[in-house]
Coordinates of C-alpha atoms and ligand atoms in Angstrom, one line a residue:
M1 CA 16.1 8.6 30.6
A2 CA 15.1 6.3 27.7
Y3 CA 17.0 3.3 26.5
G4 CA 16.9 2.7 22.7
C5 CA 16.7 -0.9 21.4
W6 CA 17.7 -0.2 17.8
R7 CA 21.1 -2.0 18.0
I8 CA 20.3 -4.8 20.4
A9 CA 19.6 -7.8 18.2
D10 CA 21.5 -7.7 14.9
T11 CA 21.1 -11.5 14.9
E12 CA 18.9 -13.7 17.1
E13 CA 22.0 -15.0 18.9
L14 CA 23.1 -11.4 19.7
G15 CA 19.6 -10.6 20.9
R16 CA 19.8 -13.5 23.4
S17 CA 23.2 -12.5 24.6
V18 CA 24.1 -8.8 24.0
G19 CA 20.5 -7.6 23.7
R20 CA 19.3 -9.3 26.8
A21 CA 22.2 -8.1 28.9
A22 CA 21.7 -4.5 27.6
I23 CA 18.0 -4.5 28.5
L24 CA 18.7 -5.9 32.0
A25 CA 21.5 -3.4 32.5
A26 CA 19.2 -0.5 31.5
Y27 CA 16.4 -1.7 33.7
E28 CA 18.6 -2.2 36.7
A29 CA 20.2 1.3 36.1
G30 CA 16.8 2.9 36.3
Y31 CA 15.8 3.6 32.7
T32 CA 12.0 3.6 32.7
L33 CA 11.3 4.2 29.0
F34 CA 12.3 1.7 26.3
D35 CA 12.2 2.8 22.7
H36 CA 11.5 0.4 19.8
A37 CA 10.3 0.3 16.2
D38 CA 8.6 -2.5 14.3
I39 CA 11.6 -2.5 11.9
Y40 CA 14.5 -2.6 14.5
C41 CA 16.5 -5.6 13.8
G42 CA 13.7 -6.9 11.6
G43 CA 11.4 -7.3 14.6
R44 CA 14.0 -9.1 16.8
A45 CA 14.5 -6.0 19.1
E46 CA 10.8 -6.2 20.2
K47 CA 10.9 -10.0 20.4
T48 CA 14.1 -9.9 22.6
F49 CA 12.5 -7.3 24.8
G50 CA 9.3 -9.4 25.1
D51 CA 11.4 -12.4 26.2
V52 CA 13.1 -10.4 28.9
L53 CA 9.7 -9.0 30.1
R54 CA 8.4 -12.6 30.6
E55 CA 11.6 -13.5 32.5
V56 CA 11.7 -10.6 34.9
S57 CA 8.8 -10.5 37.3
G58 CA 7.3 -7.1 37.8
M59 CA 9.2 -5.5 35.0
R60 CA 6.2 -4.7 32.7
A61 CA 4.5 -2.7 35.4
S62 CA 7.6 -0.5 36.0
V63 CA 8.6 0.4 32.5
L64 CA 7.0 2.3 29.6
I65 CA 7.2 0.7 26.2
A66 CA 7.5 2.9 23.1
T67 CA 7.5 1.7 19.6
K68 CA 7.0 3.1 16.1
C69 CA 5.4 2.2 12.8
G70 CA 5.2 3.7 9.3
I71 CA 8.4 2.6 7.5
R72 CA 8.0 -0.3 5.1
L73 CA 11.1 -2.0 3.9
A74 CA 11.8 -2.9 0.3
G75 CA 10.5 -6.2 -0.7
E76 CA 7.6 -6.2 1.8
P77 CA 5.0 -7.6 1.3
R78 CA 5.9 -8.4 -2.4
P79 CA 9.4 -8.6 -3.8
E80 CA 8.9 -5.7 -6.1
A81 CA 7.7 -3.2 -3.4
P82 CA 10.1 -0.2 -2.9
F83 CA 11.3 1.2 0.5
R84 CA 8.6 3.6 1.5
Y85 CA 6.5 5.2 4.2
D86 CA 3.0 4.1 4.9
F87 CA 0.5 5.9 7.2
S88 CA -2.5 4.1 5.8
A89 CA -5.0 3.1 8.6
A90 CA -4.7 -0.5 7.6
H91 CA -0.9 -0.5 7.9
I92 CA -0.8 1.5 11.2
V93 CA -3.3 -0.9 12.9
W94 CA -1.6 -4.0 11.4
S95 CA 1.8 -2.9 12.5
C96 CA 0.6 -2.1 16.0
E97 CA -0.9 -5.6 16.4
Q98 CA 2.4 -7.2 15.2
S99 CA 4.4 -5.2 17.7
L100 CA 2.0 -6.2 20.5
R101 CA 2.4 -9.8 19.5
R102 CA 6.3 -9.6 19.4
L103 CA 6.4 -7.7 22.7
G104 CA 3.9 -10.1 24.3
V105 CA 2.0 -7.2 26.0
A106 CA -1.6 -6.1 25.9
T107 CA -0.9 -2.3 25.5
I108 CA 1.8 -0.1 24.0
D109 CA 2.4 2.9 26.2
L110 CA 3.6 5.2 23.4
F111 CA 3.0 4.5 19.7
Q112 CA 4.9 6.8 17.3
L113 CA 4.9 7.5 13.5
H114 CA 8.5 6.9 12.5
R115 CA 9.1 9.3 9.6
P116 CA 6.7 11.6 7.9
D117 CA 4.8 9.9 5.1
W118 CA 4.7 12.2 2.1
L119 CA 1.1 11.0 1.5
M120 CA -0.1 11.4 5.1
N121 CA -3.8 11.9 5.4
P122 CA -4.4 13.3 8.9
A123 CA -8.0 12.2 9.1
E124 CA -7.0 8.6 8.2
V125 CA -4.2 8.5 10.8
A126 CA -6.6 10.0 13.3
A127 CA -9.1 7.2 12.7
A128 CA -6.5 4.5 13.1
F129 CA -5.2 6.1 16.3
A130 CA -8.7 6.5 17.7
Q131 CA -9.4 2.8 17.0
L132 CA -6.2 1.6 18.7
R133 CA -6.9 3.9 21.7
Q134 CA -10.5 2.8 22.0
Q135 CA -9.4 -0.9 21.9
G136 CA -6.9 -0.3 24.6
K137 CA -4.0 -1.3 22.4
V138 CA -2.2 2.1 22.8
R139 CA -2.2 4.6 25.7
E140 CA -0.4 7.6 24.1
F141 CA 0.6 8.7 20.6
G142 CA 3.6 10.6 19.3
V143 CA 5.5 11.3 16.1
S144 CA 9.1 11.1 15.1
N145 CA 11.2 13.3 12.7
F146 CA 8.2 15.6 12.2
R147 CA 8.7 19.3 11.4
P148 CA 6.6 21.6 13.6
A149 CA 4.0 22.2 10.8
Q150 CA 3.6 18.5 10.2
L151 CA 2.9 17.9 13.9
T152 CA 0.4 20.7 13.9
V153 CA -1.5 19.3 10.9
L154 CA -1.9 15.9 12.6
Q155 CA -2.7 17.4 16.0
R156 CA -5.6 19.3 14.5
A157 CA -7.1 16.1 13.3
L158 CA -6.9 14.4 16.7
D159 CA -9.2 14.6 19.8
F160 CA -6.2 13.8 22.1
P161 CA -2.7 15.3 22.4
L162 CA 0.4 14.0 20.6
V163 CA 2.8 13.7 23.6
V164 CA 6.2 13.2 21.9
N165 CA 8.2 14.3 18.9
Q166 CA 11.2 12.0 18.7
V167 CA 13.9 13.8 16.7
E168 CA 17.7 13.8 16.4
I169 CA 19.2 16.2 19.0
S170 CA 22.8 16.3 20.0
L171 CA 25.9 18.6 20.1
A172 CA 26.5 17.3 16.5
N173 CA 23.0 18.2 15.2
L174 CA 21.6 21.4 16.5
S175 CA 18.8 21.8 13.9
T176 CA 15.9 21.4 16.3
F177 CA 17.1 24.4 18.3
I178 CA 16.7 26.6 15.2
D179 CA 13.9 25.1 13.1
G180 CA 11.1 25.6 15.7
T181 CA 10.9 22.0 16.9
L182 CA 11.9 22.7 20.5
D183 CA 9.9 25.9 20.6
Q184 CA 6.8 24.0 19.6
C185 CA 7.6 21.3 22.2
L186 CA 7.7 24.1 24.9
A187 CA 4.6 25.8 23.6
E188 CA 2.4 22.7 23.2
R189 CA 3.9 20.6 26.0
V190 CA 5.1 17.9 23.7
T191 CA 8.1 16.0 25.0
P192 CA 11.1 16.0 22.7
M193 CA 12.8 12.6 22.7
A194 CA 16.4 12.8 21.5
W195 CA 17.6 10.0 19.2
S196 CA 21.4 9.5 18.6
P197 CA 22.1 11.9 21.6
L198 CA 25.8 11.0 21.3
A199 CA 25.7 11.2 17.5
G200 CA 26.0 7.5 17.2
G201 CA 29.0 7.5 19.5
L202 CA 31.0 10.3 17.8
L203 CA 30.6 12.5 20.9
A204 CA 31.7 9.7 23.2
D205 CA 34.2 6.9 22.5
G206 CA 33.7 6.7 18.7
A207 CA 31.0 5.4 16.4
R208 CA 30.6 1.8 15.3
R209 CA 27.8 2.4 12.8
L210 CA 26.4 5.8 11.6
L211 CA 23.4 6.7 9.6
P212 CA 24.4 8.1 6.2
S213 CA 23.3 11.6 7.4
Q214 CA 25.7 11.4 10.3
E215 CA 28.8 10.6 8.3
K216 CA 29.4 14.3 7.6
Y217 CA 29.4 15.4 11.2
R218 CA 32.4 17.3 12.4
V219 CA 32.9 16.9 16.1
E220 CA 36.6 17.7 16.6
R221 CA 36.2 21.1 18.3
V222 CA 33.3 20.0 20.5
G223 CA 35.2 16.8 21.3
L224 CA 38.1 18.9 22.7
E225 CA 35.7 21.0 24.7
L226 CA 34.0 17.8 26.1
D227 CA 37.5 16.4 27.0
E228 CA 38.4 19.6 28.9
L229 CA 35.0 19.5 30.7
A230 CA 35.4 15.8 31.5
R231 CA 38.8 16.6 33.1
V232 CA 37.3 19.5 35.2
R233 CA 34.1 17.7 36.2
G234 CA 35.4 14.2 36.5
S235 CA 32.6 12.7 34.3
P236 CA 32.9 10.8 31.0
R237 CA 32.3 12.9 27.9
G238 CA 29.3 10.9 26.9
T239 CA 27.6 11.6 30.3
L240 CA 28.4 15.3 29.8
A241 CA 26.9 15.3 26.3
L242 CA 23.7 13.8 27.7
A243 CA 23.7 16.3 30.6
W244 CA 23.9 19.1 28.0
L245 CA 20.6 17.9 26.5
L246 CA 18.9 17.5 29.9
K247 CA 19.6 21.2 30.8
H248 CA 17.2 22.4 28.1
P249 CA 13.8 23.6 29.5
A250 CA 11.8 21.6 27.0
G251 CA 12.5 18.5 29.0
I252 CA 14.5 16.6 26.4
V253 CA 14.5 12.8 27.0
P254 CA 17.8 11.4 25.6
I255 CA 17.5 7.9 24.2
V256 CA 20.8 6.1 25.1
G257 CA 21.7 3.6 22.4
S258 CA 24.8 1.7 23.7
T259 CA 24.7 -2.0 23.8
K260 CA 27.4 -2.2 26.6
P261 CA 26.2 -2.4 30.2
E262 CA 28.9 -0.1 31.5
K263 CA 28.1 2.6 29.0
I264 CA 24.4 2.2 29.7
R265 CA 25.1 2.7 33.4
E266 CA 27.3 5.8 32.5
G267 CA 24.4 7.3 30.6
A268 CA 22.1 6.8 33.6
L269 CA 24.3 9.2 35.6
A270 CA 23.7 12.2 33.4
P271 CA 20.7 13.5 35.4
Q272 CA 23.1 13.9 38.4
V273 CA 25.3 16.3 36.4
E274 CA 24.1 19.9 36.4
L275 CA 26.0 22.0 33.9
S276 CA 26.3 25.7 34.5
R277 CA 25.0 28.2 31.9
E278 CA 28.6 29.0 31.1
E279 CA 29.6 25.3 30.6
W280 CA 26.5 24.8 28.4
Y281 CA 27.3 27.8 26.2
R282 CA 30.9 26.9 25.9
L283 CA 29.8 23.5 24.5
L284 CA 27.3 25.2 22.2
E285 CA 29.8 27.6 20.8
S286 CA 32.4 24.8 20.1
A287 CA 29.6 22.7 18.5
R288 CA 28.6 25.6 16.2
G289 CA 32.3 26.2 15.4
E290 CA 31.8 30.0 15.6
R291 CA 31.0 32.6 18.2
L292 CA 27.4 33.6 18.7
P293 CA 26.4 36.9 17.1
Ligands
NAP1 N1 13.3 7.9 15.4 C1 14.3 7.7 14.6 O1 14.3 8.0 13.4 C2 15.6 7.1 15.2 C3 16.8 7.1 14.5 C4 17.9 6.5 15.1 C5 17.8 6.1 16.5 N2 16.6 6.2 17.1 C6 16.5 5.7 18.5 O2 17.5 6.3 19.3 C7 18.2 5.3 20.0 C8 19.6 5.8 20.2 O3 20.3 6.0 18.9 P1 21.8 5.7 18.8 O4 22.1 4.3 19.1 O5 22.3 6.3 17.5 O6 22.4 6.6 20.0 P2 23.8 7.1 20.5 O7 23.7 7.0 22.0 O8 24.0 8.5 20.0 O9 24.8 6.1 19.9 C9 25.0 4.8 20.4 C10 26.2 4.3 19.7 O10 27.4 5.0 20.2 C11 28.4 4.0 20.6 N3 29.1 4.6 21.8 C12 30.4 4.9 21.8 N4 30.8 5.4 23.0 C13 29.7 5.4 23.8 C14 29.5 5.8 25.1 N5 30.5 6.2 25.9 N6 28.2 5.7 25.6 C15 27.2 5.3 24.8 N7 27.4 4.8 23.5 C16 28.6 4.9 23.0 C17 27.6 2.8 21.0 O11 28.4 1.7 20.8 P3 28.4 0.4 21.9 O12 27.1 -0.2 21.7 O13 29.6 -0.4 21.4 O14 28.5 1.0 23.2 C18 26.5 2.8 19.9 O15 26.9 2.2 18.7 C19 18.0 4.1 19.1 O16 18.3 2.9 19.9 C20 16.6 4.2 18.7 O17 15.7 3.8 19.8 C21 15.5 6.7 16.5

């Protein structure tokens, strides 16, 4: 199970209180992979995590740190710069070095490209990755929100495997089941990491903040089915929605994003829930809103 640090430090003060408590709860509940990005909370997510790492003896050696680069916010580095994606070698290397500094570590375990850059030059990305790997700054590389063909294009330019495609997968967004993403993960042994596995909370106790693309999600039917299953199995619906992802043979790693220790602990129980094929399909059918053909 992975814990996602996107929401942990909206302000510095929240990072020190809510964020610190969330990271400690996730670590103590047995999450071993922590997901970041250079842009999460304007860099405060990585900084908060680095502070906890320094505080907790032995923690660095027992967790994997993932982060991302490639999104550049509007106004950076000059006020007139637009929001954009940037997979130039210079930006990839610079971003990695800034993340290492904020995290206070020598090596990032998994470095991912956040969203496909429309101008991606695979050879240039490959050169940046090779440099970071050779310098010991990154152990493994992955991508995020890549379509299968985009992953293939980049993989062909690399001498080492891309190990992760981090994509949105949940009972509210089934697109990776039908667009070839999960098939490619199975075929190429790429691990799918599932972001927003609870659709930002819609599949559990409700959403606090959704991405614009998630505002159109309709989860009433699948919500009723989750409620019924929760009654039968005696597990919270969020835990069941995570267990639904874990049953897929591609080895989906859900990234739990709650900032509340009790919900983080609830998520950690998902691997103990084995759904039957019948339960899995009942949830699929209600999520689709229609019978399978
Ligand atoms: N690669 C990408 O493009 C991308 C995009 C988005 C996210 N991500 C990654 O994915 C991670 C998870 O995304 P996410 O935060 O949207 O995931 P999520 O687990 O689907 O949603 C978490 C949200 O749901 C709420 N929630 C309500 N009931 C809950 C329950 N019973 N259990 C857990 N949460 C509940 C949480 O609120 P409370 O905090 O109040 O519990 C939180 O706001 C992020 O931290 C980030 O690492 C990556």
